[in-house]
Coordinates of C-alpha atoms in Angstrom, one line a residue:
X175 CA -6.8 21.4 -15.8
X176 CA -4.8 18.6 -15.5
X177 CA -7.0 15.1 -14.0
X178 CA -4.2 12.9 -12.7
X179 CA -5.6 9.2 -12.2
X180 CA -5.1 8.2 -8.2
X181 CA -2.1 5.6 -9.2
X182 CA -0.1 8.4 -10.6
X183 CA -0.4 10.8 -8.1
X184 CA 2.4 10.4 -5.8
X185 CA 2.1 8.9 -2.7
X186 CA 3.5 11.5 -1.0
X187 CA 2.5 14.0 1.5
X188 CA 4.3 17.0 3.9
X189 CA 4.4 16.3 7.5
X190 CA 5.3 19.1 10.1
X191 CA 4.0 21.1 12.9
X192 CA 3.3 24.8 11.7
X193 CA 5.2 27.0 14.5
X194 CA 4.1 30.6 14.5
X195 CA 5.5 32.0 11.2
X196 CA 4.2 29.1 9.3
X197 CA 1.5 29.5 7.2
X198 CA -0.4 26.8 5.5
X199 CA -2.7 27.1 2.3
X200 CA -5.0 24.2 1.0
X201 CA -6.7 24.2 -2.3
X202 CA -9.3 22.0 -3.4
X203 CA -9.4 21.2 -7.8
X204 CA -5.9 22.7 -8.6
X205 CA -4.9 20.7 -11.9
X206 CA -7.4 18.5 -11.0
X207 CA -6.3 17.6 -7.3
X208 CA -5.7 18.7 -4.2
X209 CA -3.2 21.6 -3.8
X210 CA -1.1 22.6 0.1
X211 CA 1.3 25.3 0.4
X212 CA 3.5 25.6 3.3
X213 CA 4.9 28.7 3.4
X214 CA 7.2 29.8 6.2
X215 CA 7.9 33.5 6.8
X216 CA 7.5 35.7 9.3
X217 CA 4.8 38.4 7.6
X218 CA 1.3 36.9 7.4
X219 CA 0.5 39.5 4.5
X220 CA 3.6 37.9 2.2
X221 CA 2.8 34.5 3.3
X222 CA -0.7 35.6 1.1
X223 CA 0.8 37.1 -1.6
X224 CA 3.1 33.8 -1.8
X225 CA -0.4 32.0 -1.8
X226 CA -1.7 34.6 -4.3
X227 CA 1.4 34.8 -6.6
X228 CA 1.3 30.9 -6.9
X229 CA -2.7 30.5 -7.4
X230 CA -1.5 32.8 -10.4
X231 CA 1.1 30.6 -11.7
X232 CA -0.1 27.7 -11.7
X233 CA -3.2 29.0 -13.5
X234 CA -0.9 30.3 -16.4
X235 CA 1.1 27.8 -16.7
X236 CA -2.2 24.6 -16.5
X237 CA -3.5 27.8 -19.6
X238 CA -0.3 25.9 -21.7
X239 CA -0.1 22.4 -20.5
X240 CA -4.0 21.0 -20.0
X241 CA -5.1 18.3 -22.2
X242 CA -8.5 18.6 -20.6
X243 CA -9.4 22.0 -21.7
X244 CA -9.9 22.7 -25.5
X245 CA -8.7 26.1 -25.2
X246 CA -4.9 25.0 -23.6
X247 CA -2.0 25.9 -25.8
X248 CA -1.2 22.3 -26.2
X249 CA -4.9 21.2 -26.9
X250 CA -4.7 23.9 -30.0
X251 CA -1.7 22.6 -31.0
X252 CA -2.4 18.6 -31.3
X253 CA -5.4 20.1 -33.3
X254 CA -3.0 21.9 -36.4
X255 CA -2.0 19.2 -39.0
X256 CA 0.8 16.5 -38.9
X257 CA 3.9 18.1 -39.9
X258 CA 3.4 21.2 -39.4
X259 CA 6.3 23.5 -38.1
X260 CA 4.5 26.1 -35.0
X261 CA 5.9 28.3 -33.0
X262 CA 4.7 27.4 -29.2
X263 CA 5.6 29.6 -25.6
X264 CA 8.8 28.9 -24.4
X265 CA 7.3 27.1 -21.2
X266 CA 5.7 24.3 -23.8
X267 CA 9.0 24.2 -26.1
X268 CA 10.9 23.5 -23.2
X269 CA 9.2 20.8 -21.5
X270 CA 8.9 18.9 -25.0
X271 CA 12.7 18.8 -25.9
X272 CA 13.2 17.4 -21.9
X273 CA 10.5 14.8 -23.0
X274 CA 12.2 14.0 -25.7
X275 CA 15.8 14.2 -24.0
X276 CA 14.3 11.5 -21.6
X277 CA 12.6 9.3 -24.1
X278 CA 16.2 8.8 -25.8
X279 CA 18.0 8.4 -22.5
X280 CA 15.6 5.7 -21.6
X281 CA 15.8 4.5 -24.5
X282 CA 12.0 4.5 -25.3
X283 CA 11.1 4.0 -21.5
X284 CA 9.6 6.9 -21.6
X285 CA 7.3 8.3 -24.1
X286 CA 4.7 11.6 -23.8
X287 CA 2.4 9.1 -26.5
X288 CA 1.9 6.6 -24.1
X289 CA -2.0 7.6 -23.6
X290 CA -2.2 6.3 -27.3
X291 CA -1.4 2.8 -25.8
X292 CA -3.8 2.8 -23.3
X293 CA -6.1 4.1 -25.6
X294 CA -5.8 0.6 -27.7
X295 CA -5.9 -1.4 -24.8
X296 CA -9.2 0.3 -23.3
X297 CA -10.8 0.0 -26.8
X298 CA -10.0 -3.6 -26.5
X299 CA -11.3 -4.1 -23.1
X300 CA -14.6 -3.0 -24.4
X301 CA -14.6 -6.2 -25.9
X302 CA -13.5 -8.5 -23.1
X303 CA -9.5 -8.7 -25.0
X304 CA -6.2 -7.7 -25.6
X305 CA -4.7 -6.4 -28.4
X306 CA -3.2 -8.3 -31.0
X307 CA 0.3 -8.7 -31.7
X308 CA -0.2 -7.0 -34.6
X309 CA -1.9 -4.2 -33.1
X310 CA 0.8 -3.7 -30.4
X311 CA 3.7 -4.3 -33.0
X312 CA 2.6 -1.6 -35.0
X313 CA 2.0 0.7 -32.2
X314 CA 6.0 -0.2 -31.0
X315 CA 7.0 0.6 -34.4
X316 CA 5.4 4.2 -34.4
X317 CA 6.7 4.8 -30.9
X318 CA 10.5 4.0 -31.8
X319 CA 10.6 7.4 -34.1
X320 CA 10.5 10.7 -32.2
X321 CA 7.0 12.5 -31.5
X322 CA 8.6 16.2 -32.4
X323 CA 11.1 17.7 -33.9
X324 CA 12.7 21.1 -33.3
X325 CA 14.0 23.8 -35.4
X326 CA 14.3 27.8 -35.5
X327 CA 12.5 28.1 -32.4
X328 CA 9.7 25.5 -34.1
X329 CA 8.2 22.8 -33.3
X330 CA 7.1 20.2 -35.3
X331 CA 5.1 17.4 -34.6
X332 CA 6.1 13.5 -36.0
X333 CA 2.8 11.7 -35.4
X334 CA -1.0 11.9 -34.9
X335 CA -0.6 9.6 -31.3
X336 CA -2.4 11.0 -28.6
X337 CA 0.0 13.2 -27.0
X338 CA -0.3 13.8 -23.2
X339 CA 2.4 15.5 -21.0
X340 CA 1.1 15.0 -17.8
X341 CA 4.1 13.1 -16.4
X342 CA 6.6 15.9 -16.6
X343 CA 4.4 19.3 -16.9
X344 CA 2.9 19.1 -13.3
X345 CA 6.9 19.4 -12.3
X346 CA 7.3 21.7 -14.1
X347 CA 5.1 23.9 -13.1
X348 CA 6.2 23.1 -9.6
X349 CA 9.4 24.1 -10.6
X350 CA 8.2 27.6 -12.0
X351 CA 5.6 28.6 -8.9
X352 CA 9.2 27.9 -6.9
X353 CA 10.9 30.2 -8.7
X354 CA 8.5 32.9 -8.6
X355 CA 8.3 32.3 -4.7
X356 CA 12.0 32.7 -4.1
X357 CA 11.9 36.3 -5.1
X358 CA 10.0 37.1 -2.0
X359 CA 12.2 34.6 0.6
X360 CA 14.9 35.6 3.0
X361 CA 17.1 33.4 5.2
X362 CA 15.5 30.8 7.2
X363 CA 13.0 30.9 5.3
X364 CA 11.1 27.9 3.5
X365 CA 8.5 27.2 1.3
X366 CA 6.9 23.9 -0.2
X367 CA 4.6 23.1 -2.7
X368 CA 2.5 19.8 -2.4
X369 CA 0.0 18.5 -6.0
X370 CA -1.5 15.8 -5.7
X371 CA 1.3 14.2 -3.7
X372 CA 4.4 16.1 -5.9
X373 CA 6.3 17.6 -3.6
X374 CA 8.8 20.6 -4.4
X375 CA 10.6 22.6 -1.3
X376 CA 13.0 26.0 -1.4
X377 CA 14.7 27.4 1.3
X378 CA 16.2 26.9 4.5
X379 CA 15.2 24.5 7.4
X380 CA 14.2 20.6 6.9
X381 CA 11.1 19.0 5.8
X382 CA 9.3 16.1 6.9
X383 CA 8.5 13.6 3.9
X384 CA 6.6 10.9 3.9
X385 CA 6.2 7.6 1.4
X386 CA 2.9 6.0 2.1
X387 CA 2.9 2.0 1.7
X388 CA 1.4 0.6 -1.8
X389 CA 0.2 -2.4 0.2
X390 CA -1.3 -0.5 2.6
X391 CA -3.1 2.3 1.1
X392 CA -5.6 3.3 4.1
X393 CA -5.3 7.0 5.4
X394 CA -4.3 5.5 8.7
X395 CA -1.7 3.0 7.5
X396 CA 1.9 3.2 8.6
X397 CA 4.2 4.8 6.2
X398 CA 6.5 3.0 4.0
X399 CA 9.6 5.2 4.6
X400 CA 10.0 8.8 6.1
X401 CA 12.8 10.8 6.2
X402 CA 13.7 14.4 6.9
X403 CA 14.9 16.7 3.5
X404 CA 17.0 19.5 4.0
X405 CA 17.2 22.7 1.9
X406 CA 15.7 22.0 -1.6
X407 CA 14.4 19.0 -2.9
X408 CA 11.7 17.8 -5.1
X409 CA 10.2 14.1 -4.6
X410 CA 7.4 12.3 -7.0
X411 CA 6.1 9.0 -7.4
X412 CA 4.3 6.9 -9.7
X413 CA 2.6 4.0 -9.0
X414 CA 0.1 0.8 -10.1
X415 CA -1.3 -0.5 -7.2
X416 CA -4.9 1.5 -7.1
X417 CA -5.9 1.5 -10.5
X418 CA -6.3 -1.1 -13.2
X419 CA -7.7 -1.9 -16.4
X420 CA -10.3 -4.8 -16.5
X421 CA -9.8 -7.6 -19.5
X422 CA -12.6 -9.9 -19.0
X423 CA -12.4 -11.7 -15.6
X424 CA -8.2 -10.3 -15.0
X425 CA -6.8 -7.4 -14.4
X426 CA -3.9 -5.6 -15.7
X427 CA -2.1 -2.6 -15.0
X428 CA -3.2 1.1 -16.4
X429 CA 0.7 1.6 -16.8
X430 CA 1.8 0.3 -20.5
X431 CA 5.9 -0.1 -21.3
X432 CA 6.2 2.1 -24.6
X433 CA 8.9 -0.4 -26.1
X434 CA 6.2 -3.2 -26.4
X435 CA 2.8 -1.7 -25.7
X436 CA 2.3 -3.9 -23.1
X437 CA 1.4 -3.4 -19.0
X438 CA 4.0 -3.2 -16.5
X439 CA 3.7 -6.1 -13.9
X440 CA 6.7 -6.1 -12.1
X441 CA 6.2 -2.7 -10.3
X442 CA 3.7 -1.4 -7.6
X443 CA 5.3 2.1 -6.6
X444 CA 8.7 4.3 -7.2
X445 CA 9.1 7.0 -5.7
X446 CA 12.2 9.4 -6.8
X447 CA 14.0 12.3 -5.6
X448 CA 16.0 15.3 -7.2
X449 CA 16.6 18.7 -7.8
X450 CA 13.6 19.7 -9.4
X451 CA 9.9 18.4 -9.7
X452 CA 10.0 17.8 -13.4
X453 CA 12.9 15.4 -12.9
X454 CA 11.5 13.4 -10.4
X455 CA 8.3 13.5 -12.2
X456 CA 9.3 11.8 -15.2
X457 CA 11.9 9.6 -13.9
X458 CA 9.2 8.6 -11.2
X459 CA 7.2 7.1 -14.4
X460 CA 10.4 6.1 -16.2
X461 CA 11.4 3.9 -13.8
X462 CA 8.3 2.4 -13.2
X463 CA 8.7 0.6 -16.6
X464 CA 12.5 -0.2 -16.7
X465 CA 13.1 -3.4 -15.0
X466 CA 14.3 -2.7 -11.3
X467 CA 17.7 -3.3 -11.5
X468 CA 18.1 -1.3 -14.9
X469 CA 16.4 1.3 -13.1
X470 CA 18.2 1.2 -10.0
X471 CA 21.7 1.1 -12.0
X472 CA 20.1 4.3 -14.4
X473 CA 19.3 6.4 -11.0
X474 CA 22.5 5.8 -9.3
X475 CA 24.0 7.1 -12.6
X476 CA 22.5 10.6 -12.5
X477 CA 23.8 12.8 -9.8
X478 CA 21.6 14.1 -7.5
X479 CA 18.6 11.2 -7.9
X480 CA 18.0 8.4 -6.0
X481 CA 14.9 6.1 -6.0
X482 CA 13.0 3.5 -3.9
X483 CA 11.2 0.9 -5.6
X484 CA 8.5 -1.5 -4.6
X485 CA 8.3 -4.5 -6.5
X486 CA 5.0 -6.8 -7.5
X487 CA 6.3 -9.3 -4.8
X488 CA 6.5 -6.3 -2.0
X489 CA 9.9 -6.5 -1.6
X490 CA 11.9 -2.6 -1.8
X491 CA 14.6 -2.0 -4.2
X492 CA 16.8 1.4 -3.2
X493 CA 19.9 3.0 -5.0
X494 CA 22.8 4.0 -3.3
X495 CA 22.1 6.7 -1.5
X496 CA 18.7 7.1 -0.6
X497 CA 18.2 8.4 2.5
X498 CA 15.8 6.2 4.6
X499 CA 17.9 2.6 5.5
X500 CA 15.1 1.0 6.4
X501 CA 11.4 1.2 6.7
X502 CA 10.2 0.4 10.3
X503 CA 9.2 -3.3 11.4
X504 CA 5.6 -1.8 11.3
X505 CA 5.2 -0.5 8.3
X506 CA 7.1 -3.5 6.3
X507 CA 4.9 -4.9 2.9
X508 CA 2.5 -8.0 3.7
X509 CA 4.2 -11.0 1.9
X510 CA 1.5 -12.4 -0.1
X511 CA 0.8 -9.7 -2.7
X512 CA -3.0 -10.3 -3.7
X513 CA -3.7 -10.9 0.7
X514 CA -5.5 -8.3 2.8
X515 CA -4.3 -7.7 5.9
X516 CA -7.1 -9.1 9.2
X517 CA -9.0 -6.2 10.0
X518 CA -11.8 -4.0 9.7
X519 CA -11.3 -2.6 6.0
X520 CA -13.6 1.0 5.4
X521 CA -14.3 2.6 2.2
X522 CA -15.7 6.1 1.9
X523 CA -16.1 8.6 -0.1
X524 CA -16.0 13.0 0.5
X525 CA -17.9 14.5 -2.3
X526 CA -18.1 18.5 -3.3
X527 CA -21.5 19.4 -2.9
X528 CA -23.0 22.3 -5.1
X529 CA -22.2 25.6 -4.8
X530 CA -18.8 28.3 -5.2
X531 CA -18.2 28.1 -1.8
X532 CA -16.6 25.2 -0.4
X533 CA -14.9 24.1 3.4
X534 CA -13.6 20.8 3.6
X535 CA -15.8 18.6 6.3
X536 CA -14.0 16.9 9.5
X537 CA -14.2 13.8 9.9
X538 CA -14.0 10.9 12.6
X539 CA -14.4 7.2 11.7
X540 CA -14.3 4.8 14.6
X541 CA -15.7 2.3 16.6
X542 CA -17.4 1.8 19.8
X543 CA -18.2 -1.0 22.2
X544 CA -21.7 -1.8 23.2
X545 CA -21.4 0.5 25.5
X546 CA -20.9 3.0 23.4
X547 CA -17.3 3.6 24.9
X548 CA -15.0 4.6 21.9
X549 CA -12.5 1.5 21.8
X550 CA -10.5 2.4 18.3
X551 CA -10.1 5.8 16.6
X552 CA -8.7 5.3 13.0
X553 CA -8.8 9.0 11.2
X554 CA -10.0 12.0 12.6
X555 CA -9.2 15.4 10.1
X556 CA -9.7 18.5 11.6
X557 CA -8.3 22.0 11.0
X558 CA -4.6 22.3 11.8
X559 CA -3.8 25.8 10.8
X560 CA -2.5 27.7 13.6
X561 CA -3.9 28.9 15.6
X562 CA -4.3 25.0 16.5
X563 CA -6.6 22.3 15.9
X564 CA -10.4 23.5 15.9
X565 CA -14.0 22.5 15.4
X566 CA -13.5 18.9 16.6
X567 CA -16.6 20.0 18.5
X568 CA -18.3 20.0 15.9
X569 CA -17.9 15.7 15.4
X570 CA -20.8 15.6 18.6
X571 CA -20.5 12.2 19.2
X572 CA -17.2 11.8 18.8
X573 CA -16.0 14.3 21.0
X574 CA -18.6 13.6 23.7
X575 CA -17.1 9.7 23.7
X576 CA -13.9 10.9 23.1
X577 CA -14.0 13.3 26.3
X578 CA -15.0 10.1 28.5
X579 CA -12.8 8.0 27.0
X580 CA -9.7 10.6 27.5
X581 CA -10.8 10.5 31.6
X582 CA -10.2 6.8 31.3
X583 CA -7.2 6.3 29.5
X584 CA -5.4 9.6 30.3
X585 CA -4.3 9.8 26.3
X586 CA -5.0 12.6 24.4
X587 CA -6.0 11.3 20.9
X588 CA -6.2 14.7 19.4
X589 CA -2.4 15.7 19.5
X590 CA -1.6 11.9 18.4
X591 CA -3.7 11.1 15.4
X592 CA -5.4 14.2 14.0
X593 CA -4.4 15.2 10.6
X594 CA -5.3 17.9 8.0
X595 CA -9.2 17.7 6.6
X596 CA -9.4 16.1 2.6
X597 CA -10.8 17.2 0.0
X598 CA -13.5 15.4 -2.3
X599 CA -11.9 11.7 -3.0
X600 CA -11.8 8.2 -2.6
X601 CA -10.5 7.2 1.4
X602 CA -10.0 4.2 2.6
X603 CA -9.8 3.4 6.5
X604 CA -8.5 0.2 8.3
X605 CA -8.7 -1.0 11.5
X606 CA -6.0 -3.7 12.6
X607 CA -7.8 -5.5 15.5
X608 CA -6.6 -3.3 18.3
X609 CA -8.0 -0.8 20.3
X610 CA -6.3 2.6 21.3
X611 CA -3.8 1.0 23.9
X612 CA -2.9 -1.3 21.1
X613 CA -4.3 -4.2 22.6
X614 CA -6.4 -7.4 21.0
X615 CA -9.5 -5.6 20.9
X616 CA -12.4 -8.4 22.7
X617 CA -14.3 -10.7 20.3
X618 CA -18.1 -9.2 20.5
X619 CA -20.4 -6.7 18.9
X620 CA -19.1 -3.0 17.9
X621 CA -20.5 0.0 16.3
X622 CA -18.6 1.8 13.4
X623 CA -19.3 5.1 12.9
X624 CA -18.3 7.7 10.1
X625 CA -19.2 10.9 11.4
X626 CA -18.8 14.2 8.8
X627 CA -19.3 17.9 10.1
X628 CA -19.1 21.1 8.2
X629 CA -18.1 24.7 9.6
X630 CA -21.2 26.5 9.2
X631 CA -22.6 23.9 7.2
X632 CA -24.1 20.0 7.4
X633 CA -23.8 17.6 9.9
X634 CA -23.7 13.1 9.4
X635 CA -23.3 10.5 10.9
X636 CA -23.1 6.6 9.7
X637 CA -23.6 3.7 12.0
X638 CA -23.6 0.7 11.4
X639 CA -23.0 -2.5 14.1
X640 CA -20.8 -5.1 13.2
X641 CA -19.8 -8.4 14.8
X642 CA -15.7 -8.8 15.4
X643 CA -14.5 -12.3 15.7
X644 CA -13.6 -15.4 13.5
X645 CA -16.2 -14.9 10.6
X646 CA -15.5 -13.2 7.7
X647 CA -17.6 -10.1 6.5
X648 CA -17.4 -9.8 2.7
X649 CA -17.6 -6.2 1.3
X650 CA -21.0 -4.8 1.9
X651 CA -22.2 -1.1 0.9
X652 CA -23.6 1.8 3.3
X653 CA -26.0 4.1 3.2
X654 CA -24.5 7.6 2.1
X655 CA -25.3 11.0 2.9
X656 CA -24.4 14.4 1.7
X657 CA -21.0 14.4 3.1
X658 CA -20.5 11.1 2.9
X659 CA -22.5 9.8 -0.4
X660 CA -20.6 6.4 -0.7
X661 CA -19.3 3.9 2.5
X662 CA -18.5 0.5 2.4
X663 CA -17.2 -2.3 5.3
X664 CA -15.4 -5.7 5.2
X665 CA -13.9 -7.8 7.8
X666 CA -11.0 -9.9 7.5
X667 CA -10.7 -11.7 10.7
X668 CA -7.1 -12.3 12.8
X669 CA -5.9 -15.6 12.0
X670 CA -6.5 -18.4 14.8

């Protein structure tokens, strides 16, 4: 299966009510991430053989493209000699000329060896350094020739690089599970296919996409942008701003420019939409190493594509016609680009526990009062298939607190911040100083509590109490549990 780093996963997820002929599928370790299908027809029975046919699919298709499993088509195939002419499946012939058609439209921007750079620079970090020029030069050199050629229906391969096509194949295989779905949809309806944060929709109606913000990565930040799709579209994007490689006492980016084996700086998150997944796949990582206006003025050339950009200063860069103006006054970027925003910053992690069988836990993470009164809710996953949101009973203490505190402020927290459940992965959490009305909440003593239930399955909770005022609380660890195995806290207090 495919194990796509956090940073390129696209920060990008659906958004939508499911109305009674809408069907939603989750999937946990599909080409190494999370998989959701939102499939929207009237027949529960097709809505599972959509679910079954694309299960199938994708499992062909990650058979051809995987570069973690020896026995992949294209892990057999980097194992046959240098120079070699092979005859490979049609799916992996065809997404290695459009890597190649990309890597000479970009003019070396893109490149499917690029894993062989980051394989010099992590050998190097080993030992606390960069590579030398030399090093990088010769690398640059190797990369300015082709990887593959093609001939007869052959394919032969130009270099012994690493060769890793994750940045196009999950799009295309997007693409394909779409076109096996179509077969089976009729007017009005739709069908969408979320990996990792890839997003690929067919049909009628309008979907909702959202762009989370690279400066503010918690699961209950504001968005960046959001804006409503209609008919088909694919979106992906890549991005820098979670993952890094360490060089002694700095960091740099895990995202290396191919045209001089070097990290790219200058860009935190670009998100792109098009036609088709494996289009804004690649140009998604394309663009993240062109400089932004050369990659704003090579998006606005290609019909179809448009592309929003977050630069290392925070400042967003759009082409022509993207189709969010402007991203709301709460959800602009922080200025400062190394400051974290005041608050109460939580860390935690959801880990698979043994076993074939697996449900994904809710989960409530909040804080009380001394009084035990639930002041600030900040994520709280439950089911949301239809029929409805269920088993938030099963978060005890938050749903006994929750049911007081719903008498006292007449608001109905369930319906306004509930989301789908996770899957196994890295969360982080924030709390911006307010409490549920959105007002200053009081300096004093609180409790913060990370509370994990499982349907039919284990139960925990984490508390820990925690002062809120004008002293700063550096990041301290918490005790895990089987649901929870890692948690961590730190306080950033409001400025006076």
């Amino acid at each position: 299966m495919f194990r796509i780093p956090l940073t390129l996963i696209a920060a990008i997820f659906l958004s939508a009510s499911l109305s009674a002929d809408e069907h939603r599928f989750q999937h946990e370790n599909v080409l190494g991430t999370s998989l959701t299908l939102d499939v929207h027809v009237a027949s529960p029975q097709l809505a599972r053989t959509i679910e079954s046919e694309s299960l199938t699919e994708i499992g062909r298709l990650d058979a051809i493209f995987s570069s973690y499993r020896d026995d992949s088509e294209l892990s057999r195939w980097l194992k046959q000699p240098v120079g070699v002419d092979a005859a490979l499946s049609v799916e992996l012939i065809a997404v290695l000329q459009r890597a190649e058609r990309i890597r000479r439209e970009s003019h070396g921007a893109f490149d499917i060896r690029a894993a062989a750079i980051a394989e010099l620079w992590k050998n190097e970090a080993k030992a606390g350094r960069s590579p030398s020029d030399a090093s990088r030069n010769q690398m640059v050199q190797a990369l300015a020739e082709p990887a593959v050629s093609f001939s007869n229906e052959r394919v032969r391969r130009l270099t012994d690089h690493r060769i890793n096509l994750d940045s196009l194949a999950k799009g295309y295989i997007l693409d394909r599970v779409c076109e096996v779905v179509s077969k089976h949809l009729s007017p009005g309806d739709r069908f969408s296919i979320n990996v990792g944060g890839d997003l690929r929709t067919i049909g009628d109606g309008a979907t909702k996409i959202v762009i989370t913000d690279p400066r503010r990565p918690s699961e209950n930040a504001k968005p960046l942008v959001e804006f409503t799709a209609h008919g088909e579209v694919a979106v992906a994007t890549s991005g820098t701003y979670r993952r890094s490689l360490q060089i002694g006492e700095r960091e740099v980016s895990h995202l290396f420019d191919p045209r001089s084996a070097l990290p790219v700086g200058h860009t935190i998150s670009a998100s792109v939409i098009a036609a088709d997944a494996i289009t804004a796949d690649a140009l998604a990582t394309t663009i993240s190493v062109l400089p932004t206006h050369e990659a704003i003025q090579w998006i606005d050339a290609k019909p179809g594509c448009e592309c929003l950009i977050v630069d290392e200063k925070g400042k967003v860069h759009r082409s022509a016609n993207w189709p969010a103006a402007n991203p709301s006054p709460a959800s602009r970027l922080i200025a400062a680009a190394d400051a974290k925003q005041a608050g109460i910053h939580v860390w935690f992690k959801l880990e698979r526990p043994s076993g074939s069988s697996y449900r994904r836990p809710y989960l409530a993470v909040w804080l009380e009062d001394e009084d035990g009164f639930p002041v600030k809710t900040a994520v709280l996953w439950m089911q949301t298939e239809q029929p409805g949101p269920r088993w938030h009973r099963d978060l005890t203490r938050w749903y006994r607190n929750d049911r007081m505190r719903k008498i006292v402020e007449k608001t109905d927290l369930i319906e306004a911040i509930s989301g789908a459940t996770r899957g196994p992965g890295e969360y982080e959490a924030h709390f911006d100083g307010t409490d549920n009305s959105g007002e200053p909440l009081p300096t004093g003593r609180y409790t913060l509590c990370l509370e994990a239930a499982r349907e039919n399955g284990t139960y925990k909770i984490i508390r820990q109490r925690i002062d809120w005022g004008t002293d700063t609380v550096e990041k301290t660890q918490l005790k895990g549990n089987i649901e929870i195995p890692q948690a961590a806290y730190q306080i950033v207090p409001a400025v006076q």
